[in-house]
């Protein structure tokens, strides 16, 4: 989304937070991806549709909107969001048509004459080649809003841009005309992105708003479609964002193999969602095409990325397992300082501790409310707290991530008040601190402060 659109949304968001939900107008728009309880509901931009954030030309039509940037960064997804759609095409609030332009020639796009019988006479009619555009025509869409997306324009014939220019400037395709509130959007790659792209037509750019999308790893990391990514892969990316997440052929040529294959954010998202069905990292199930795990990575991410991943997995072998860290957290301090400060590796360890503790919690919860289960839950809370505290000594944010993640999962299953596990952690930290009966590590690492913040947030959410 453009900076102008985002700024307008932010402004209206602040206003709408003060409005009771039952008093919002019928055409209010729920921002995609936001939880309803956060009241992230906005009025239409300036009383109109969000597409109105795009500037209009003197003839009253929207200027073109170009999203450019590296492949796989989410350009098409951003246009879909402007239409109110998620990555699966749901929640649509504007008519949306996407036309792929990759490898197209100018003579494959536009208008051609065909005979048609009208009142008994044969005439030459000019139908649209692209039947999908018909819903966006003036006679069909009226004053409603719509988006016509020409996707991957710079991967098609350069002369295509001249044809698109006519549509952007006048909204006309032959004798047909797009609705006055139809935005013509385009996506494309730059010539330095390693994808054989052509340059943008200067005439087209001067009649359009140009949004140069830059890689934003933290925003990408939080996307719902990446929630299934193995922590070891995410940890690798935390350490290697520039070289192997969204590399540039100009700045990181060594990240591309002899076939000019390098990884893109889209590739990593695909890996995250496909790998579990293949057995995951630890139990990969090969097939005729990809017999080994490395073959699968090379095909999806490129040979250089596969080699870097092999080295990374070897690095992780130096770290204690989650079980070991829960039983004897002191082993964390035996690691060299450089390894305790390795953000990607610490992220992996913290996630493994969270997953191990969650698995133990489920086992203990299945025992019911017995004395043995109560004692086991107390020990789990104590061991988990100490393991996280040691991690937080070097990487406070990553340790806190694991602790919050564990508590959120437990509360999601048991309800807002949690269960014996959350009660035991509270008792261990707050009562222990008051009585001076907890290890100093829990205090100096910031773990007690973290639990205090979590408790305060839970009180606010009730």
Coordinates of C-alpha atoms in Angstrom, one line a residue:
X1 CA 0.0 0.0 0.0
X2 CA 1.3 3.5 -0.8
X3 CA 2.5 5.8 2.0
X4 CA -0.4 8.1 1.3
X5 CA -2.9 5.3 1.6
X6 CA -1.3 4.0 4.8
X7 CA -1.1 7.6 6.3
X8 CA -4.8 8.1 5.6
X9 CA -5.7 4.7 7.1
X10 CA -3.7 5.5 10.3
X11 CA -5.4 8.9 10.6
X12 CA -8.9 7.4 10.3
X13 CA -8.0 4.5 12.5
X14 CA -7.4 6.9 15.4
X15 CA -10.8 8.5 14.9
X16 CA -12.6 5.2 14.6
X17 CA -11.2 3.8 17.8
X18 CA -13.4 6.3 19.7
X19 CA -16.5 5.2 17.9
X20 CA -18.7 2.3 19.4
X21 CA -18.7 -0.6 17.0
X22 CA -22.6 -0.5 16.7
X23 CA -22.4 3.1 15.6
X24 CA -20.0 2.5 12.7
X25 CA -21.4 3.2 9.2
X26 CA -22.6 0.3 7.1
X27 CA -19.7 0.8 4.7
X28 CA -17.0 0.8 7.3
X29 CA -14.0 -1.4 6.4
X30 CA -12.3 -3.8 8.6
X31 CA -8.5 -3.7 8.1
X32 CA -7.4 -7.1 6.9
X33 CA -5.4 -9.1 9.4
X34 CA -6.4 -7.2 12.5
X35 CA -8.3 -8.7 15.4
X36 CA -11.8 -7.4 15.8
X37 CA -11.4 -7.0 19.6
X38 CA -8.7 -4.4 18.9
X39 CA -11.4 -2.2 17.3
X40 CA -9.2 -1.7 14.2
X41 CA -12.2 -0.6 12.1
X42 CA -11.9 2.5 9.9
X43 CA -14.2 4.8 8.1
X44 CA -13.8 4.8 4.3
X45 CA -11.0 7.1 3.4
X46 CA -12.2 10.7 3.5
X47 CA -15.7 9.3 3.5
X48 CA -15.1 7.3 0.4
X49 CA -13.3 4.1 -0.8
X50 CA -9.7 3.5 0.2
X51 CA -8.7 3.5 -3.5
X52 CA -9.5 7.3 -3.4
X53 CA -6.0 7.6 -1.7
X54 CA -4.6 7.4 -5.2
X55 CA -4.3 10.7 -7.0
X56 CA -6.7 11.5 -9.9
X57 CA -5.6 13.1 -13.1
X58 CA -7.1 16.2 -14.7
X59 CA -9.7 14.2 -16.6
X60 CA -11.0 12.8 -13.3
X61 CA -9.6 9.3 -13.8
X62 CA -7.2 7.7 -11.3
X63 CA -3.5 8.0 -12.2
X64 CA -1.9 4.7 -12.8
X65 CA -0.4 2.9 -9.8
X66 CA 2.9 1.1 -10.3
X67 CA 4.4 -1.3 -7.7
X68 CA 8.0 -2.2 -8.4
X69 CA 10.6 -4.2 -6.5
X70 CA 12.3 -7.5 -6.2
X71 CA 10.4 -10.7 -7.2
X72 CA 8.5 -12.4 -4.5
X73 CA 8.3 -9.4 -2.2
X74 CA 4.5 -9.1 -2.2
X75 CA 3.7 -6.5 -4.9
X76 CA 0.6 -8.3 -6.1
X77 CA -0.5 -9.0 -2.6
X78 CA -0.3 -5.3 -1.8
X79 CA -2.6 -4.5 -4.7
X80 CA -5.0 -7.2 -3.5
X81 CA -5.1 -5.6 -0.1
X82 CA -6.0 -2.3 -1.6
X83 CA -9.0 -4.1 -3.1
X84 CA -9.8 -5.3 0.4
X85 CA -8.7 -8.9 -0.3
X86 CA -6.5 -11.3 1.7
X87 CA -3.9 -13.5 0.0
X88 CA -6.6 -16.0 -0.8
X89 CA -8.9 -13.5 -2.5
X90 CA -11.4 -13.2 0.3
X91 CA -13.1 -10.1 1.8
X92 CA -13.2 -8.3 -1.5
X93 CA -14.5 -4.7 -1.3
X94 CA -13.8 -3.7 -4.9
X95 CA -14.1 -5.5 -8.3
X96 CA -10.7 -7.0 -9.0
X97 CA -9.2 -8.3 -12.3
X98 CA -5.7 -9.5 -12.7
X99 CA -4.0 -10.0 -16.1
X100 CA -0.6 -11.7 -16.2
X101 CA 1.7 -9.9 -18.6
X102 CA 4.8 -12.1 -18.4
X103 CA 6.1 -13.2 -21.9
X104 CA 3.2 -11.4 -23.6
X105 CA 3.5 -9.6 -26.9
X106 CA 1.7 -6.4 -27.8
X107 CA -0.2 -8.2 -30.6
X108 CA -1.7 -10.6 -28.1
X109 CA -3.3 -7.9 -26.1
X110 CA -6.1 -5.5 -27.0
X111 CA -8.8 -5.5 -29.7
X112 CA -9.4 -7.5 -32.8
X113 CA -12.3 -7.5 -35.3
X114 CA -14.8 -10.4 -35.6
X115 CA -18.0 -10.7 -37.6
X116 CA -21.2 -10.5 -35.6
X117 CA -24.9 -10.7 -36.7
X118 CA -27.0 -7.7 -35.6
X119 CA -30.7 -7.5 -36.7
X120 CA -30.0 -9.9 -39.6
X121 CA -26.9 -8.0 -40.8
X122 CA -23.3 -9.1 -40.5
X123 CA -21.1 -6.3 -39.0
X124 CA -17.5 -6.2 -37.7
X125 CA -17.6 -6.0 -33.9
X126 CA -14.6 -5.2 -31.6
X127 CA -14.8 -7.5 -28.6
X128 CA -12.3 -7.6 -25.8
X129 CA -9.7 -10.3 -26.0
X130 CA -9.5 -10.2 -22.2
X131 CA -13.0 -11.3 -21.2
X132 CA -12.1 -10.8 -17.5
X133 CA -12.1 -7.1 -18.0
X134 CA -15.9 -7.0 -18.9
X135 CA -17.0 -6.5 -15.3
X136 CA -14.9 -3.3 -15.1
X137 CA -16.4 -1.7 -18.1
X138 CA -18.4 1.5 -17.6
X139 CA -21.7 0.0 -18.5
X140 CA -21.3 -2.8 -16.0
X141 CA -19.5 -1.3 -13.0
X142 CA -21.1 2.1 -13.0
X143 CA -19.7 4.3 -10.3
X144 CA -18.5 1.4 -8.2
X145 CA -14.8 0.9 -7.5
X146 CA -12.5 -1.6 -9.2
X147 CA -8.9 -2.5 -9.9
X148 CA -7.5 -3.7 -13.1
X149 CA -4.1 -5.2 -12.4
X150 CA -1.5 -5.8 -15.1
X151 CA 0.9 -8.2 -13.3
X152 CA 4.6 -8.5 -14.1
X153 CA 4.5 -5.9 -16.8
X154 CA 8.3 -5.7 -17.1
X155 CA 8.5 -9.4 -18.0
X156 CA 6.5 -8.9 -21.1
X157 CA 7.2 -7.2 -24.5
X158 CA 8.3 -3.6 -23.9
X159 CA 5.7 -2.4 -26.5
X160 CA 3.0 -3.7 -24.1
X161 CA 3.5 -0.6 -22.0
X162 CA 2.5 1.6 -24.8
X163 CA -0.9 -0.2 -25.0
X164 CA -1.3 0.0 -21.2
X165 CA -0.5 3.8 -21.3
X166 CA -3.6 4.3 -23.4
X167 CA -5.7 2.5 -20.8
X168 CA -4.1 4.4 -17.9
X169 CA -4.5 7.8 -19.5
X170 CA -8.0 7.5 -21.0
X171 CA -9.5 4.4 -19.5
X172 CA -10.2 3.1 -23.0
X173 CA -9.6 -0.3 -24.7
X174 CA -10.7 0.3 -28.3
X175 CA -14.2 1.5 -28.2
X176 CA -14.7 0.2 -24.7
X177 CA -14.3 2.3 -21.6
X178 CA -13.5 1.4 -18.0
X179 CA -15.6 2.7 -15.2
X180 CA -14.5 6.1 -13.9
X181 CA -13.6 4.7 -10.5
X182 CA -11.5 1.8 -11.9
X183 CA -7.8 2.0 -10.9
X184 CA -5.3 0.7 -13.3
X185 CA -2.5 -0.9 -11.3
X186 CA 0.8 -2.5 -12.5
X187 CA 3.5 -4.6 -10.9
X188 CA 7.0 -5.2 -12.3
X189 CA 10.6 -6.0 -11.3
X190 CA 13.7 -3.7 -11.8
X191 CA 16.4 -4.6 -14.3
X192 CA 18.8 -5.3 -11.4
X193 CA 16.6 -8.0 -9.8
X194 CA 17.9 -10.9 -11.8
X195 CA 14.8 -11.7 -13.7
X196 CA 15.4 -10.4 -17.2
X197 CA 13.1 -7.5 -16.7
X198 CA 12.8 -4.5 -19.1
X199 CA 12.8 -0.9 -18.1
X200 CA 9.6 1.0 -17.3
X201 CA 8.3 3.2 -20.1
X202 CA 8.9 6.8 -19.0
X203 CA 5.7 8.1 -20.5
X204 CA 3.8 5.5 -18.4
X205 CA 5.7 6.4 -15.3
X206 CA 4.9 10.1 -15.7
X207 CA 1.2 9.3 -15.7
X208 CA 1.4 7.0 -12.7
X209 CA 2.3 6.9 -9.0
X210 CA 5.4 4.8 -8.5
X211 CA 5.8 2.8 -5.3
X212 CA 9.2 1.2 -5.0
X213 CA 8.7 -1.7 -2.5
X214 CA 11.7 -2.4 -0.4
X215 CA 12.3 -5.6 1.6
X216 CA 10.8 -5.5 5.1
X217 CA 11.8 -8.7 6.8
X218 CA 10.1 -8.0 10.1
X219 CA 6.8 -7.3 8.5
X220 CA 7.1 -10.5 6.3
X221 CA 8.1 -12.6 9.3
X222 CA 4.8 -11.7 11.0
X223 CA 2.6 -12.6 8.1
X224 CA 0.0 -15.3 8.8
X225 CA 1.2 -17.3 5.8
X226 CA 4.6 -17.8 7.4
X227 CA 3.4 -19.1 10.8
X228 CA 4.3 -22.7 9.9
X229 CA 7.9 -22.0 9.1
X230 CA 10.4 -24.2 11.0
X231 CA 12.3 -22.1 13.6
X232 CA 15.6 -23.3 12.2
X233 CA 14.8 -21.9 8.8
X234 CA 13.5 -18.6 10.3
X235 CA 16.7 -18.4 12.4
X236 CA 18.8 -18.8 9.3
X237 CA 16.9 -15.9 7.7
X238 CA 17.3 -13.8 10.8
X239 CA 21.1 -14.1 10.3
X240 CA 21.1 -13.9 6.5
X241 CA 18.4 -11.5 5.4
X242 CA 20.4 -9.7 2.8
X243 CA 22.1 -12.7 1.3
X244 CA 19.4 -15.3 1.2
X245 CA 16.0 -13.8 1.9
X246 CA 15.7 -11.2 -0.8
X247 CA 19.1 -10.8 -2.5
X248 CA 19.9 -8.4 -5.3
X249 CA 21.9 -9.7 -8.3
X250 CA 23.8 -6.4 -8.2
X251 CA 24.6 -6.3 -4.5
X252 CA 24.8 -10.0 -3.6
X253 CA 25.9 -11.8 -6.8
X254 CA 27.3 -14.7 -4.7
X255 CA 23.8 -15.6 -3.5
X256 CA 22.8 -16.7 -7.0
X257 CA 23.9 -20.0 -8.6
X258 CA 25.1 -20.6 -12.2
X259 CA 21.4 -20.6 -13.3
X260 CA 20.9 -17.2 -11.7
X261 CA 18.6 -18.8 -9.2
X262 CA 18.4 -17.1 -5.8
X263 CA 15.8 -17.2 -3.1
X264 CA 12.9 -14.8 -2.8
X265 CA 10.4 -14.1 0.1
X266 CA 7.8 -16.0 -2.0
X267 CA 10.0 -19.0 -2.2
X268 CA 10.5 -19.1 1.6
X269 CA 6.8 -18.8 2.2
X270 CA 6.2 -21.7 -0.2
X271 CA 8.8 -23.8 1.7
X272 CA 7.2 -23.0 5.0
X273 CA 3.9 -24.3 4.0
X274 CA 5.1 -27.3 1.9
X275 CA 7.8 -28.8 4.0
X276 CA 5.5 -30.1 6.8
X277 CA 3.7 -32.3 4.3
X278 CA 7.0 -33.8 3.3
X279 CA 7.9 -34.8 6.9
X280 CA 9.6 -31.6 8.0
X281 CA 13.3 -31.0 8.4
X282 CA 14.0 -34.0 10.7
X283 CA 11.9 -36.6 8.9
X284 CA 12.0 -35.5 5.3
X285 CA 10.4 -38.0 2.9
X286 CA 12.1 -38.0 -0.4
X287 CA 10.6 -38.8 -3.8
X288 CA 11.8 -39.4 -7.3
X289 CA 12.3 -35.7 -8.1
X290 CA 13.7 -34.6 -4.7
X291 CA 15.2 -37.7 -3.1
X292 CA 17.1 -35.7 -0.5
X293 CA 16.2 -32.7 1.6
X294 CA 19.0 -30.7 0.0
X295 CA 17.6 -31.4 -3.5
X296 CA 14.3 -29.9 -2.4
X297 CA 16.0 -26.8 -1.1
X298 CA 18.1 -26.3 -4.2
X299 CA 15.1 -26.6 -6.5
X300 CA 13.1 -24.0 -4.5
X301 CA 15.8 -21.7 -3.2
X302 CA 18.9 -22.1 -5.5
X303 CA 22.1 -24.1 -5.0
X304 CA 23.9 -21.3 -3.1
X305 CA 21.1 -21.1 -0.5
X306 CA 21.1 -24.9 -0.1
X307 CA 24.9 -24.8 0.6
X308 CA 24.4 -22.0 3.2
X309 CA 21.6 -24.0 4.9
X310 CA 23.8 -27.1 5.2
X311 CA 26.4 -25.0 7.0
X312 CA 23.7 -23.5 9.2
X313 CA 22.3 -26.8 10.3
X314 CA 25.9 -27.8 11.3
X315 CA 26.2 -24.7 13.4
X316 CA 23.0 -25.5 15.3
X317 CA 24.5 -28.8 16.4
X318 CA 26.7 -26.9 18.8
X319 CA 23.8 -25.8 21.0
X320 CA 22.2 -27.8 23.8
X321 CA 18.8 -29.5 23.2
X322 CA 15.7 -28.1 24.7
X323 CA 15.5 -31.0 27.1
X324 CA 19.1 -30.5 28.3
X325 CA 18.5 -26.7 28.8
X326 CA 15.4 -27.4 30.8
X327 CA 17.2 -29.9 33.1
X328 CA 20.5 -28.0 33.4
X329 CA 20.1 -24.4 32.3
X330 CA 23.6 -23.6 33.5
X331 CA 25.0 -25.2 30.3
X332 CA 24.0 -22.1 28.4
X333 CA 26.7 -20.1 30.1
X334 CA 29.3 -22.7 29.0
X335 CA 28.8 -21.7 25.4
X336 CA 31.2 -19.1 23.9
X337 CA 29.9 -15.5 24.1
X338 CA 29.7 -15.4 20.3
X339 CA 27.4 -18.4 20.2
X340 CA 25.1 -17.0 22.9
X341 CA 24.9 -13.7 20.9
X342 CA 24.0 -15.5 17.6
X343 CA 20.5 -14.2 17.1
X344 CA 19.4 -16.7 14.6
X345 CA 20.6 -19.7 16.7
X346 CA 19.2 -18.3 19.9
X347 CA 15.9 -17.8 18.2
X348 CA 15.9 -21.5 17.3
X349 CA 16.9 -22.6 20.8
X350 CA 14.2 -20.4 22.4
X351 CA 11.6 -21.8 20.0
X352 CA 12.6 -25.4 20.7
X353 CA 12.4 -24.8 24.5
X354 CA 8.9 -23.4 24.0
X355 CA 7.8 -26.4 21.9
X356 CA 9.4 -28.9 24.3
X357 CA 7.7 -27.2 27.3
X358 CA 4.3 -27.2 25.4
X359 CA 4.6 -30.9 24.7
X360 CA 5.3 -31.6 28.4
X361 CA 2.4 -29.4 29.4
X362 CA 0.0 -31.4 27.2
X363 CA 1.3 -34.7 28.7
X364 CA 0.9 -33.4 32.2
X365 CA -2.5 -31.9 31.6
X366 CA -3.7 -35.3 30.3
X367 CA -3.0 -36.8 33.8
X368 CA -5.9 -34.8 35.3
X369 CA -5.9 -33.0 38.7
X370 CA -3.7 -35.5 40.6
X371 CA -1.0 -34.8 43.2
X372 CA 1.6 -36.2 40.8
X373 CA 0.3 -33.9 38.0
X374 CA 0.4 -30.9 40.2
X375 CA 4.0 -31.6 41.2
X376 CA 5.0 -32.2 37.6
X377 CA 3.4 -28.9 36.5
X378 CA 5.3 -27.1 39.3
X379 CA 8.6 -28.5 38.1
X380 CA 7.7 -27.7 34.5
X381 CA 7.0 -24.1 35.4
X382 CA 10.3 -23.8 37.4
X383 CA 12.4 -25.5 34.7
X384 CA 10.9 -23.4 31.9
X385 CA 11.4 -20.2 33.8
X386 CA 15.0 -20.9 34.4
X387 CA 15.8 -22.0 30.9
X388 CA 14.2 -18.9 29.5
X389 CA 16.0 -16.7 32.0
X390 CA 19.4 -18.0 30.9
X391 CA 18.5 -17.3 27.3
X392 CA 17.3 -13.8 28.2
X393 CA 20.6 -13.0 29.7
X394 CA 22.1 -12.6 26.2
X395 CA 19.0 -12.1 24.0
X396 CA 16.2 -10.7 26.2
X397 CA 13.8 -10.2 23.3
X398 CA 14.2 -13.7 21.9
X399 CA 13.8 -15.3 25.3
X400 CA 10.7 -13.2 26.0
X401 CA 9.3 -14.2 22.6
X402 CA 9.4 -17.9 23.7
X403 CA 7.9 -17.2 27.1
X404 CA 5.0 -15.1 25.7
X405 CA 4.4 -17.7 23.0
X406 CA 4.1 -20.5 25.6
X407 CA 1.7 -18.6 27.8
X408 CA -0.4 -17.5 24.8
X409 CA -0.8 -21.1 23.6
X410 CA -1.7 -22.3 27.1
X411 CA -4.3 -19.5 27.5
X412 CA -5.7 -20.1 24.1
X413 CA -6.4 -23.7 25.1
X414 CA -7.5 -23.2 28.7
X415 CA -9.1 -19.7 28.6
X416 CA -8.1 -16.2 29.7
X417 CA -7.1 -17.3 33.3
X418 CA -4.8 -20.1 32.1
X419 CA -4.3 -23.1 34.3
X420 CA -1.9 -24.6 36.8
X421 CA 1.1 -23.9 34.7
X422 CA 0.5 -20.1 34.5
X423 CA -0.5 -20.1 38.2
X424 CA 2.8 -22.0 39.1
X425 CA 4.9 -19.5 37.1
X426 CA 3.2 -16.6 38.8
X427 CA 3.7 -18.2 42.2
X428 CA 7.3 -19.1 41.5
X429 CA 8.2 -15.6 40.3
X430 CA 6.1 -13.1 42.3
X431 CA 5.8 -14.9 45.6
X432 CA 9.4 -16.1 45.3
X433 CA 10.7 -12.6 44.6
X434 CA 8.7 -11.1 47.5
X435 CA 10.2 -13.7 49.9
X436 CA 13.7 -13.6 48.3
X437 CA 13.5 -17.3 47.4
X438 CA 14.1 -17.3 43.7
X439 CA 17.5 -17.4 41.8
X440 CA 18.9 -13.9 41.0
X441 CA 19.1 -15.0 37.4
X442 CA 15.3 -14.6 37.1
X443 CA 15.5 -11.0 38.2
X444 CA 18.7 -9.9 36.5
X445 CA 17.7 -11.4 33.2
X446 CA 14.4 -9.5 33.2
X447 CA 12.2 -12.6 33.4
X448 CA 10.4 -11.4 36.5
X449 CA 9.7 -8.0 34.8
X450 CA 8.5 -9.8 31.7
X451 CA 6.0 -11.9 33.8
X452 CA 4.8 -8.7 35.5
X453 CA 4.2 -7.1 32.1
X454 CA 2.3 -10.2 30.9
X455 CA 0.1 -10.2 34.0
X456 CA -0.7 -6.5 33.6
X457 CA -1.6 -7.1 29.9
X458 CA -3.9 -10.0 30.9
X459 CA -5.7 -7.8 33.4
X460 CA -6.3 -5.1 30.7
X461 CA -7.6 -7.7 28.3
X462 CA -10.2 -9.1 30.7

